[in-house]
Amino acid sequence: MKIAIAADHAGFALKEELRRRLAAEGHEVMDFGTDSDQSCDYPDFAQSVAREVAGGHADRGVLVCSTGIGMAIAANKVAGVRAAPAQSEDEVRLTREHNDANILTLGSRYVSAEQAARLLGLFLDTGFLGGRHARRVAKIARMEAGPALSRGKTRQDEESAKHDTSTTYGTAPGRG
């Protein structure tokens, strides 16, 4: 399997360990950095891996930072990416089976190298179940595509419109 991997400074050591293990298992590993524990900005590395995965140049991605959360937030800004932070085997299994996650994000503060290796192995070995889950993943893809491809307004959109005063000038909220 072709795996894109990256980390920020907080995840550097764990990324290096995972990279070595993946290569030893026969995976093709594309390392997008960082190459030290010097302070750097995680969105830069998340974007590189996310683009590789979304573009079909990598089968899956792995991102490591302090918590896994920042990397997930940044990677999910790229259309086609379903990045999920996980700390337990159950989370990893479900995010693959139900959400077809294509990037796993790990927090170096919360998982040991051994635990991270187990989680990553499970992430790579677990398939997507499809069925009702495919319908839900397709809805997420439509949301990414923007309003032109979405299925109309949501209840939240309608509620927000009721309270929107941005187009009324010189009137009190709710009176425009």
mmCIF file of N, CA and C in Angstrom, residues 3 7 12 14 32 48 59-60 62 68 70 82 89-90 109 125 139 146-147 151-152 154 156 174:
data_model
loop_
_atom_site.group_PDB
_atom_site.id
_atom_site.type_symbol
_atom_site.label_atom_id
_atom_site.label_comp_id
_atom_site.label_asym_id
_atom_site.label_seq_id
_atom_site.Cartn_x
_atom_site.Cartn_y
_atom_site.Cartn_z
ATOM 1 N N ILE A 3 1.542 4.839 1.307
ATOM 2 C CA ILE A 3 1.146 5.598 2.484
ATOM 3 C C ILE A 3 1.870 6.939 2.505
ATOM 4 N N ALA A 7 4.349 14.791 10.030
ATOM 5 C CA ALA A 7 4.159 15.186 11.421
ATOM 6 C C ALA A 7 4.684 16.598 11.605
ATOM 7 N N PHE A 12 7.181 14.312 15.521
ATOM 8 C CA PHE A 12 8.313 13.873 14.709
ATOM 9 C C PHE A 12 8.844 12.493 15.106
ATOM 10 N N LEU A 14 7.524 10.000 16.795
ATOM 11 C CA LEU A 14 6.560 8.929 16.539
ATOM 12 C C LEU A 14 6.405 8.686 15.045
ATOM 13 N N PHE A 32 6.437 13.368 4.082
ATOM 14 C CA PHE A 32 6.298 14.796 3.798
ATOM 15 C C PHE A 32 6.800 15.676 4.949
ATOM 16 N N SER A 48 -0.052 18.767 2.806
ATOM 17 C CA SER A 48 0.718 17.949 1.865
ATOM 18 C C SER A 48 0.181 16.524 1.791
ATOM 19 N N ASP A 59 -2.677 5.767 -1.094
ATOM 20 C CA ASP A 59 -3.875 5.013 -0.712
ATOM 21 C C ASP A 59 -4.442 5.492 0.614
ATOM 22 N N ARG A 60 -3.560 5.799 1.539
ATOM 23 C CA ARG A 60 -3.964 6.283 2.859
ATOM 24 C C ARG A 60 -2.922 7.259 3.371
ATOM 25 N N VAL A 62 -1.191 9.208 7.111
ATOM 26 C CA VAL A 62 -0.993 9.202 8.552
ATOM 27 C C VAL A 62 -0.381 10.543 8.934
ATOM 28 N N GLY A 68 -3.323 15.024 17.628
ATOM 29 C CA GLY A 68 -3.986 14.439 16.465
ATOM 30 C C GLY A 68 -5.159 15.283 15.994
ATOM 31 N N GLY A 70 -5.444 18.844 15.720
ATOM 32 C CA GLY A 70 -5.104 19.923 14.797
ATOM 33 C C GLY A 70 -4.846 19.404 13.393
ATOM 34 N N ARG A 82 -11.072 12.391 4.552
ATOM 35 C CA ARG A 82 -11.823 12.047 5.744
ATOM 36 C C ARG A 82 -10.784 11.635 6.787
ATOM 37 N N GLU A 89 -8.498 1.109 19.464
ATOM 38 C CA GLU A 89 -8.725 0.209 18.335
ATOM 39 C C GLU A 89 -10.164 0.290 17.846
ATOM 40 N N ASP A 90 -11.089 0.433 18.759
ATOM 41 C CA ASP A 90 -12.496 0.539 18.378
ATOM 42 C C ASP A 90 -12.732 1.778 17.518
ATOM 43 N N ARG A 109 1.126 12.686 22.383
ATOM 44 C CA ARG A 109 0.965 12.785 23.848
ATOM 45 C C ARG A 109 0.164 11.623 24.415
ATOM 46 N N ASP A 125 -5.579 -2.298 7.596
ATOM 47 C CA ASP A 125 -6.179 -3.609 7.329
ATOM 48 C C ASP A 125 -7.704 -3.619 7.322
ATOM 49 N N LYS A 139 -23.101 11.886 1.351
ATOM 50 C CA LYS A 139 -23.663 13.165 1.796
ATOM 51 C C LYS A 139 -22.559 14.126 2.205
ATOM 52 N N GLY A 146 -20.142 21.918 -2.147
ATOM 53 C CA GLY A 146 -20.734 23.244 -2.041
ATOM 54 C C GLY A 146 -22.227 23.240 -2.263
ATOM 55 N N PRO A 147 -22.830 24.408 -2.161
ATOM 56 C CA PRO A 147 -24.289 24.531 -2.201
ATOM 57 C C PRO A 147 -24.901 24.090 -3.521
ATOM 58 N N ARG A 151 -28.423 19.181 -1.185
ATOM 59 C CA ARG A 151 -29.851 18.921 -1.381
ATOM 60 C C ARG A 151 -30.715 20.017 -0.791
ATOM 61 N N GLY A 152 -30.367 21.226 -0.922
ATOM 62 C CA GLY A 152 -31.207 22.312 -0.426
ATOM 63 C C GLY A 152 -30.855 22.734 0.977
ATOM 64 N N THR A 154 -30.973 23.251 4.988
ATOM 65 C CA THR A 154 -31.212 22.439 6.173
ATOM 66 C C THR A 154 -32.075 23.229 7.142
ATOM 67 N N GLN A 156 -31.192 24.025 10.044
ATOM 68 C CA GLN A 156 -30.290 25.009 10.645
ATOM 69 C C GLN A 156 -30.158 26.236 9.748
ATOM 70 N N GLY A 174 -34.391 41.519 14.352
ATOM 71 C CA GLY A 174 -35.718 40.927 14.419
ATOM 72 C C GLY A 174 -36.807 41.826 13.887
#
